[in-house]
Structures are given as C-alpha cells and as structure tokens.
CSV table of C-alpha atoms in Angstrom, one decimal:
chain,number,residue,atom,x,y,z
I,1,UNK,CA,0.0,0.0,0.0
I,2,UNK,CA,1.9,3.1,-1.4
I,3,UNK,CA,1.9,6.3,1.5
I,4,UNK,CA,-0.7,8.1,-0.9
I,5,UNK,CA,-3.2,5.6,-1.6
I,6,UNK,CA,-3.3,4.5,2.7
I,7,UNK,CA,-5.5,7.5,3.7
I,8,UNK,CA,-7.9,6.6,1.1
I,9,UNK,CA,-8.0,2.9,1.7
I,10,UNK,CA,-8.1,2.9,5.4
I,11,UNK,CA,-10.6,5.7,5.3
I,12,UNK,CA,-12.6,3.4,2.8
I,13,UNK,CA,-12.5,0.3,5.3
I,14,UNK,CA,-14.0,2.5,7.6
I,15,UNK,CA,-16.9,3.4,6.0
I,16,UNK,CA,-17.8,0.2,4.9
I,17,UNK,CA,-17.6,-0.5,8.5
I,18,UNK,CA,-19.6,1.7,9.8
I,19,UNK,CA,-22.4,1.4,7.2
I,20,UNK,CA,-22.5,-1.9,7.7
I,21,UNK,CA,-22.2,-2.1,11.2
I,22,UNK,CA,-26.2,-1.3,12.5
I,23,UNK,CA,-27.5,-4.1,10.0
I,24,UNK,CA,-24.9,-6.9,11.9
I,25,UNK,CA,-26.1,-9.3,14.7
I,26,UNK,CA,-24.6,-8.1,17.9
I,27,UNK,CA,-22.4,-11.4,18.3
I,28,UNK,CA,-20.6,-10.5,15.0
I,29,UNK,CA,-20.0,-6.8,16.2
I,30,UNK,CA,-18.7,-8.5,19.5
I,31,UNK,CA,-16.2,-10.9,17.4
I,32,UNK,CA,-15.4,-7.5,15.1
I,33,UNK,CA,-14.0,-5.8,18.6
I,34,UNK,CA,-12.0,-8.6,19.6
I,35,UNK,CA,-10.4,-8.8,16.6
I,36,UNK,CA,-9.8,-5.2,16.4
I,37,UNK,CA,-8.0,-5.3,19.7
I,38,UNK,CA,-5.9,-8.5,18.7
I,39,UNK,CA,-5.3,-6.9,15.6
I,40,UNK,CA,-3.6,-3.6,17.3
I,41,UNK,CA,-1.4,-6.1,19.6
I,42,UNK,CA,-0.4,-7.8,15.9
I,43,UNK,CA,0.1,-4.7,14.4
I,44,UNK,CA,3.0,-3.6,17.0
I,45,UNK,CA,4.2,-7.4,16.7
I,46,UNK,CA,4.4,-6.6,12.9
I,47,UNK,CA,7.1,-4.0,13.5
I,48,UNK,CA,9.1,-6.1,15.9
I,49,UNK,CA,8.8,-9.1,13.6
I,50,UNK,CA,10.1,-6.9,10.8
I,51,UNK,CA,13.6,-6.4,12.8
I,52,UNK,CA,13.6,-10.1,12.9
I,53,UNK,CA,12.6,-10.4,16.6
I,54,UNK,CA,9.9,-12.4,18.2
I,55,UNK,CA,7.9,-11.4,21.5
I,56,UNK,CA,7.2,-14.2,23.7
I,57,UNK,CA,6.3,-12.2,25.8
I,58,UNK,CA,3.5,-9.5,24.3
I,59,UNK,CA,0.6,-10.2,26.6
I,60,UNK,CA,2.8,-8.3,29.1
I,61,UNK,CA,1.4,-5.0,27.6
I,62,UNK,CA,-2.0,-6.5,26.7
I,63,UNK,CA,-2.7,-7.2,30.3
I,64,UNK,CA,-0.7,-4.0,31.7
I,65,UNK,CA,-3.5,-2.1,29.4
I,66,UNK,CA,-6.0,-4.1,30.6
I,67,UNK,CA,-5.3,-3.7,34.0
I,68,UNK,CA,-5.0,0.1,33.6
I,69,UNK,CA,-8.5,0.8,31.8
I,70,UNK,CA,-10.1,-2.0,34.7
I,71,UNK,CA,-7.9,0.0,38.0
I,72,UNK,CA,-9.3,3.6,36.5
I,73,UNK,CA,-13.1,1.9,36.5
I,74,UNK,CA,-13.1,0.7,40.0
I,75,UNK,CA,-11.0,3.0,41.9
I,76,UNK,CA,-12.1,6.3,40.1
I,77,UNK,CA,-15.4,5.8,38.0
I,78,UNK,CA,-14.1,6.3,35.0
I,79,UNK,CA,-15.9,4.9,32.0
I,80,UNK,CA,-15.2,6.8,29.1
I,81,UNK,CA,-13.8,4.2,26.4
I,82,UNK,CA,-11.2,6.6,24.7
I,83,UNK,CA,-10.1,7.9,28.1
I,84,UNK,CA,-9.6,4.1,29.1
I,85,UNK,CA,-7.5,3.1,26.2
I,86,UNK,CA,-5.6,6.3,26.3
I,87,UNK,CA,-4.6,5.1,29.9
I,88,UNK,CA,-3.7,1.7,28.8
I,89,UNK,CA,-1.4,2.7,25.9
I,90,UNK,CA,0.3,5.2,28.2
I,91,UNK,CA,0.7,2.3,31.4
I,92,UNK,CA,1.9,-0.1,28.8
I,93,UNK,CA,4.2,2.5,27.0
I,94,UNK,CA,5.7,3.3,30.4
I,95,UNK,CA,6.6,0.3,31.2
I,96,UNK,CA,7.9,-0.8,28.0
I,97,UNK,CA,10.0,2.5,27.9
I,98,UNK,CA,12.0,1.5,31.4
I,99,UNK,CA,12.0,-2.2,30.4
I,100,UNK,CA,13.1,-1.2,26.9
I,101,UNK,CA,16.5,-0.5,28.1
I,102,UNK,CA,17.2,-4.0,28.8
I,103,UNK,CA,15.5,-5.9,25.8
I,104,UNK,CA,17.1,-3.7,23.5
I,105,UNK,CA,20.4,-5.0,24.5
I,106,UNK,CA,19.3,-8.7,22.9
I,107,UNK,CA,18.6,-10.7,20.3
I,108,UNK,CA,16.9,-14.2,18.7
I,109,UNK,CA,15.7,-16.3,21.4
I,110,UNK,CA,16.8,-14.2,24.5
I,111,UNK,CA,14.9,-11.7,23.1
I,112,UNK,CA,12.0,-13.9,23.2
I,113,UNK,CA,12.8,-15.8,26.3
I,114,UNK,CA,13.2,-12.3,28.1
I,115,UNK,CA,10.1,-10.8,27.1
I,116,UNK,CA,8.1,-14.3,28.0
I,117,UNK,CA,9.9,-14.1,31.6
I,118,UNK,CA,8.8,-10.6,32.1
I,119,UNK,CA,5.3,-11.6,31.2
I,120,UNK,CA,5.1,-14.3,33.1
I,121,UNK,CA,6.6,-12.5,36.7
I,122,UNK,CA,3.3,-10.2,36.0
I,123,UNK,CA,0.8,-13.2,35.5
I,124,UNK,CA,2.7,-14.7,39.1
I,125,UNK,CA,2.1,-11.2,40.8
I,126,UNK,CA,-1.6,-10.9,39.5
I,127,UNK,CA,-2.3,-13.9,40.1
I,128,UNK,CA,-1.4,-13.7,44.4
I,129,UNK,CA,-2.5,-10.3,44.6
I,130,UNK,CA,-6.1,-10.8,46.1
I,131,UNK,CA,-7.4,-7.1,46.1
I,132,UNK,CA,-7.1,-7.5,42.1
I,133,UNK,CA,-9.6,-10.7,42.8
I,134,UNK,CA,-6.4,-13.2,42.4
I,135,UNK,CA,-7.0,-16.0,39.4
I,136,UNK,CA,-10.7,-14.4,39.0
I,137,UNK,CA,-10.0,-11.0,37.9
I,138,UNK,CA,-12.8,-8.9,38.4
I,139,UNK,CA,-15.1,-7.2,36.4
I,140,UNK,CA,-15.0,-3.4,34.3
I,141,UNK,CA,-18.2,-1.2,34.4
I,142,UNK,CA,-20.1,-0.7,31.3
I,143,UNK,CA,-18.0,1.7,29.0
I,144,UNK,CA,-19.7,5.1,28.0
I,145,UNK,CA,-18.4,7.3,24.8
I,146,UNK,CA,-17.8,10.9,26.0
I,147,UNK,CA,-19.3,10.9,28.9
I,148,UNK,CA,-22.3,8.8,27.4
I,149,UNK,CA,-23.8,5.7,27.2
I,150,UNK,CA,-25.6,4.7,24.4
I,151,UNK,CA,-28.9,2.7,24.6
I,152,UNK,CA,-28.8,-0.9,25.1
I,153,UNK,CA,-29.4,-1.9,21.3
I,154,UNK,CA,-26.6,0.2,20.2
I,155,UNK,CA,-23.8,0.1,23.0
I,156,UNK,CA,-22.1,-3.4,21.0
I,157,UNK,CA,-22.1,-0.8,17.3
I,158,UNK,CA,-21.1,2.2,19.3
I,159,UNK,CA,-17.8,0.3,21.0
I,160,UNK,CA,-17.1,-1.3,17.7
I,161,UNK,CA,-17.2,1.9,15.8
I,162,UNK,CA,-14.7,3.6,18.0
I,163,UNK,CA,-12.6,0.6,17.6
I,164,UNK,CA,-12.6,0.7,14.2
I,165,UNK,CA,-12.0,4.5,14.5
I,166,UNK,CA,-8.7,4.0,17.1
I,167,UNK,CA,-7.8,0.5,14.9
I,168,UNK,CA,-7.5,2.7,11.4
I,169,UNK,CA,-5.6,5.5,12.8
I,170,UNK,CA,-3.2,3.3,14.6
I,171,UNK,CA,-2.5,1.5,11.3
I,172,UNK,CA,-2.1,5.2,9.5
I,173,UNK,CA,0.3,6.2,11.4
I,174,UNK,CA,2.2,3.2,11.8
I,175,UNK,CA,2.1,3.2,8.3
I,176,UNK,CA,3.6,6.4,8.2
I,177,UNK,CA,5.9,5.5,10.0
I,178,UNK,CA,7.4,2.8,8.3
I,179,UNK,CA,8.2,4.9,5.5
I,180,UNK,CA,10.5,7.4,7.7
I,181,UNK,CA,14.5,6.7,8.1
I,182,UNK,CA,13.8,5.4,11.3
I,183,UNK,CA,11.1,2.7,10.5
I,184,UNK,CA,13.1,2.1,7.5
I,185,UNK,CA,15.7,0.8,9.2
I,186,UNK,CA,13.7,-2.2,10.4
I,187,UNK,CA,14.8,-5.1,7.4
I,188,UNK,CA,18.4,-3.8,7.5
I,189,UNK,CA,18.6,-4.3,11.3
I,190,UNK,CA,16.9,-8.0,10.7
I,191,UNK,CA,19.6,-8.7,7.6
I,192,UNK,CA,23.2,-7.0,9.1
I,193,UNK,CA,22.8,-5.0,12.2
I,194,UNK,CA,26.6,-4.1,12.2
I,195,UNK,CA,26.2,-2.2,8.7
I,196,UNK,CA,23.4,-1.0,10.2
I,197,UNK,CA,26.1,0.4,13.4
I,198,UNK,CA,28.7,1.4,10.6
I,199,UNK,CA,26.1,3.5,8.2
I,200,UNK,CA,25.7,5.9,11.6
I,201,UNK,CA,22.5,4.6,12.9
I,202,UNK,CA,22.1,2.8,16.2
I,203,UNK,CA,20.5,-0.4,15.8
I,204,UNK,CA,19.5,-0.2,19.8
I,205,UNK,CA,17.9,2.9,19.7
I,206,UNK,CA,15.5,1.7,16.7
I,207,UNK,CA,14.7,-1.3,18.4
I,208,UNK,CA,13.8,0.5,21.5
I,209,UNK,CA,11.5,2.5,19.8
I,210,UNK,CA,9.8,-0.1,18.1
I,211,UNK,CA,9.3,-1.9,21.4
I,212,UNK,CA,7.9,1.0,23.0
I,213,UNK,CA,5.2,1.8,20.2
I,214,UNK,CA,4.8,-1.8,19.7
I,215,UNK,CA,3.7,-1.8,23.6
I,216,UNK,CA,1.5,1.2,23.3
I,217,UNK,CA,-0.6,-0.8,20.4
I,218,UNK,CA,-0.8,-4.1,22.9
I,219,UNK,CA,-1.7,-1.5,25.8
I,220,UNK,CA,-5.1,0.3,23.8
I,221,UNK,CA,-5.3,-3.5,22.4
I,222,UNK,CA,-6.0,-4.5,26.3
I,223,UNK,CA,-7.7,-2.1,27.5
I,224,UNK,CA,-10.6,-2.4,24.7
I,225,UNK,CA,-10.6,-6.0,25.3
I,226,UNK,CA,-11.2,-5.4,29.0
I,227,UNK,CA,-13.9,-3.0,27.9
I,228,UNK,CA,-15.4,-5.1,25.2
I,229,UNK,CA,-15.7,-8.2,27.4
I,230,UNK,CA,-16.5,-6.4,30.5
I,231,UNK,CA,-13.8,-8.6,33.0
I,232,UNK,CA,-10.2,-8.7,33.4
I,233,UNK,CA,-7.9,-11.6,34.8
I,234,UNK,CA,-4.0,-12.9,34.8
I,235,UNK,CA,-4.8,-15.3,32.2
I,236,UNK,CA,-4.2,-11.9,29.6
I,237,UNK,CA,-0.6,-11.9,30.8
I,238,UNK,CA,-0.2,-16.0,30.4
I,239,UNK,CA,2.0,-17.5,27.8
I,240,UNK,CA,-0.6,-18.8,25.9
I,241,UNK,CA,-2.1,-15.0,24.9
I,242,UNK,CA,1.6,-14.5,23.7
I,243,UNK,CA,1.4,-17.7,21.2
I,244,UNK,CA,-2.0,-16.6,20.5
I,245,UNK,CA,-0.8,-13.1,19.1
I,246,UNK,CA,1.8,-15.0,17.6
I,247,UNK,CA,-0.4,-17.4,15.5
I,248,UNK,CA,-1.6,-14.7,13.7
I,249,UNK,CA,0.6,-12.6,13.2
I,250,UNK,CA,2.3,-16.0,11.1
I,251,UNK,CA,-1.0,-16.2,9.5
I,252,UNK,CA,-1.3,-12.8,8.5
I,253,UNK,CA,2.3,-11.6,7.8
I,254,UNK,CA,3.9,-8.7,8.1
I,255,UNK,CA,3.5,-7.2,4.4
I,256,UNK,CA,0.7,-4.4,5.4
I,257,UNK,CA,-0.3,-2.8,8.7
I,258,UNK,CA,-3.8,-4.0,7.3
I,259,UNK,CA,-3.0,-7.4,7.5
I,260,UNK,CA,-2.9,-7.8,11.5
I,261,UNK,CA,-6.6,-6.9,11.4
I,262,UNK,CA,-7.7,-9.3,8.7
I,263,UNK,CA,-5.4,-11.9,10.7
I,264,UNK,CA,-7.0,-11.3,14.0
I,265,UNK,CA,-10.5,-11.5,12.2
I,266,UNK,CA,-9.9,-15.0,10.4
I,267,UNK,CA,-8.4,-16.1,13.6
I,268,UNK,CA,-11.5,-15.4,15.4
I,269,UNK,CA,-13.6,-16.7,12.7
I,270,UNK,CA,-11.5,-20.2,12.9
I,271,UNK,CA,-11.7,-20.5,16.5
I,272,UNK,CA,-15.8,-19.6,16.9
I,273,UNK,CA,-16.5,-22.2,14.7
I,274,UNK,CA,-14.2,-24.5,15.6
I,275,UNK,CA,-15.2,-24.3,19.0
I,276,UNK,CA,-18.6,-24.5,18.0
I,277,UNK,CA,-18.4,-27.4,15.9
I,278,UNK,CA,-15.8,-29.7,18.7
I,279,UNK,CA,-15.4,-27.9,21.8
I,280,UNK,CA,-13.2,-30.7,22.8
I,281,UNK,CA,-10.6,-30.7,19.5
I,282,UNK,CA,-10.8,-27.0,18.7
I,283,UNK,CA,-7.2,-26.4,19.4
I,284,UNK,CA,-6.3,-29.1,16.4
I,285,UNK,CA,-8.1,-27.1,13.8
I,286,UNK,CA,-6.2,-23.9,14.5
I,287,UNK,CA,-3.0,-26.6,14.2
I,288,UNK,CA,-4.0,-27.6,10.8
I,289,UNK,CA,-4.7,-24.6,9.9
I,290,UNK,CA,-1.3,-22.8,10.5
I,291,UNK,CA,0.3,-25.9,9.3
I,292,UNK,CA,-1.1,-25.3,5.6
I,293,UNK,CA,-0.7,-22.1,6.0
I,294,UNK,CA,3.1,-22.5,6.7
I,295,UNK,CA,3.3,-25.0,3.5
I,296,UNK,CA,1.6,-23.0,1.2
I,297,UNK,CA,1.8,-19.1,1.9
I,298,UNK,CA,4.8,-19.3,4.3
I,299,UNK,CA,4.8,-15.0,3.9
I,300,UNK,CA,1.5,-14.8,5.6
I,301,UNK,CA,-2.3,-14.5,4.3
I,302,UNK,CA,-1.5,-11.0,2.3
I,303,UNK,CA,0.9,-12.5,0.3
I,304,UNK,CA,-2.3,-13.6,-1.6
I,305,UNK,CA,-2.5,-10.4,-2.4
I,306,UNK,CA,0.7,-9.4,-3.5
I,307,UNK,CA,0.6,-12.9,-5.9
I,308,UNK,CA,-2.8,-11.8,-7.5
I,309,UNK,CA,-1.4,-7.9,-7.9
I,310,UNK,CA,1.7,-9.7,-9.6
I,311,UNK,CA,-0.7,-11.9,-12.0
C-alpha cells in the first residue's frame, strides 16, 4: 500500500464498517472488537517481527492495558472508552520504555525468552494479589463514549465503531511510520545489524523504539478488550495469549499494517466455529490450519494479495 493511496483505503475500510455495522447481529460486532484489539497487539508485533525479533512475551502490555482501563473503572469511575484506552497505551508504553532498556540489548531467542519471563513475573504477581480478585480478575463497568452511554441496542455498534476509529488510525500512522528513516531501518537491522552500526545509525535505539510503540498498540489493544468483554484476569498476561498473538501474526504476515486486522478476524472466525463445531478438538483445527498455512503461503495470508497484484 503506497503512503498516498493509505489514507484513502483505510478511510474506505471504515466506511464500509460503519455502514455496515447497524444491519450486523450483535455477536458479529462483538467478534469484530475482539479482533480489532488482537489486531492492534499484531500490528506492533508486525514492526518487531520486521527487525527479525519475536515477542514471547506481548501479553505483558496486553494485560498491563488491561489492568489500567479495569484499576481507573473501580477506583475512580471512569468509564469513558477513549479515556480508558488512552490510559492503557500510556501504562503499557511506560513500562515498556523503562523495560526497553534492557530488551534492546538482545537478540533471537533471548529476546524472546526475556520478554516471555517478564510476562510471566506479571501473570505470578496478578495472580497472588487478592485485592485484584487473584485468578478471578474482576469485572469493568459498562463503557460510556464521552461521557455517554448509548442505549442498550446500540452500546455493542457504538464500542465497535470507536474501535474501528482507534484501529484505522493506529494503522495510518504506523504506516507512516514505516516509511520514515527510522522505520526504514527495520529489514536492514533483521539482515546485518553491524552495517546498520557502521552506516551511523544505532541499531539499539531503533529497536527500542519499536518496542515501546509496539507496547502502546498491545496496551489500547487490552484495554478495549477489557472494555469489550466487561472482566479482566492474569490469564491476559499467560504465555498462551503471547502464542495466540503469535499465531496470527504468522497467519497474516507482516507485508501491510492492514493485515494484522484481517489476521485477527480469520483467527476469530477459525476459532468460533471450531469451538462451536468440537469444543473438545478445537485447538487441532487452528494446528492444521497454520500448518497449511506455513506449506503453502509461508509469507502470511496477504501474500495472496501481493501474488494476485503480480498476476
């Protein structure tokens, strides 16, 4: 997607959206959310994936957003939606900022390994702090939208519009952002960091970077997936959330900031049904599923586009 042709695309994508949006059953707007929120914790993967390093560990911000928009609810009233995940990209960006300092030092699997340990200390200390509710979490009050709450039949639209809204400007200005000397500097740090060192730029400081925006997508990511689903509990900070972001971001690719989003959507689409159809085996269709995936579009489900642009 060329920077001049984004606006108008993204922009497009929206309006179909939100046209389409009223005439949808409420458990499709629901699954549209979740995806949306996925899709923003993909999207930041995307830019670390680019500088050939993998995040075991990204349901660290996911839950640290989470955890912010749910602390805000209880302990102060607040409600408003874009107030909440304002607060959970700033908590997650925080932390990612102070923890960025030491992550930035590594590379390949310590990377990952470091980033899954840091995740995993926050799932141990949610998980024996018992005025957070302990295993159980607890649950967020309804969300309102500047200072509102919208009637009953339109609350699931209204939450998935402003998603949409947050999810499409996100992927602008990442977008953007790839195409400034900075995010350009993402393949050459995956290919030969120390040309990367010798051409003037530091290698470190871009990575840092990318970890802390990356961290500010998973942190509004969690805290509209708090929102959406109305309780919170460690299991967002468990390894498994990590793979989960993981899986799709392998089955979408990393070839457009659009394809996190239609990732995170296929991914939920797999899963519902699988679950729906064996609640017992649904874990081996997602398996078979990324296996064909990885035999026969090993760059990701936008490659398909790409190969058909080509043809």
């Amino acid at each position: 997607m060329s920077t001049g042709r984004a606006p108008f695309t993204l922009a497009l994508i929206l309006a179909v959206i939100l046209a389409v949006g009223p005439f949808a059953p409420q458990w499709i707007l629901f699954l549209l959310t979740i995806a949306l929120a996925k899709g923003l914790v993909v999207l930041g993967l995307m830019l670390l994936l680019r500088c050939g390093l993998v995040s075991f560990g990204q349901a660290l911000y996911y839950c640290i957003g989470a955890y912010a928009a749910g602390m805000l609810g209880r302990y102060l009233g607040m409600t408003d939606l874009i107030a909440l995940m304002l607060a959970g990209m700033a908590a997650s960006a925080l932390a990612a900022w102070v923890l960025g300092f030491l992550l930035a030092r590594y590379r390949g699997i310590f990377f990952g390994l470091l980033s899954l340990a840091l995740s995993m200390i926050l799932y141990g200390l949610l998980v024996k702090n018992e005025a957070l509710g302990s295993t159980d979490g607890f649950n967020i009050l309804p969300s309102a939208l500047f200072g509102t709450r919208p009637e009953a039949g339109w609350v699931r639209y209204a939450v998935m519009a402003s998603a949409a809204v947050v999810a499409l400007l996100a992927a602008l200005l990442v977008h953007r952002y790839l195409n400034t000397p900075l995010g350009r500097l993402a393949p050459a740090i995956k290919d030969n960091e120390i040309r990367v060192e010798y051409m003037g730029a530091s290698a470190r400081r871009a990575v840092h970077v990318k970890y802390v925006i990356a961290a500010a997508l998973a942190g509004i990511g969690g805290a509209l997936a708090a929102t959406t689903v109305g309780h919170i509990d460690p299991e967002m900070a468990y390894w498994t959330t990590s793979g989960e972001f993981i899986f799709i971001a392998i089955l979408a690719g990393t070839r457009n900031v659009l394809a996190p989003f239609a990732g995170a959507l296929l991914y939920g689409v797999i899963h519902t049904t699988a679950y729906d159809l064996s609640p017992n085996t649904w874990q081996m269709s997602l398996g078979i599923s990324l296996l064909l995936l990885i035999v026969f579009l090993p760059e990701g489900l936008w490659s398909l586009f790409s190969r058909l642009r080509w043809r």
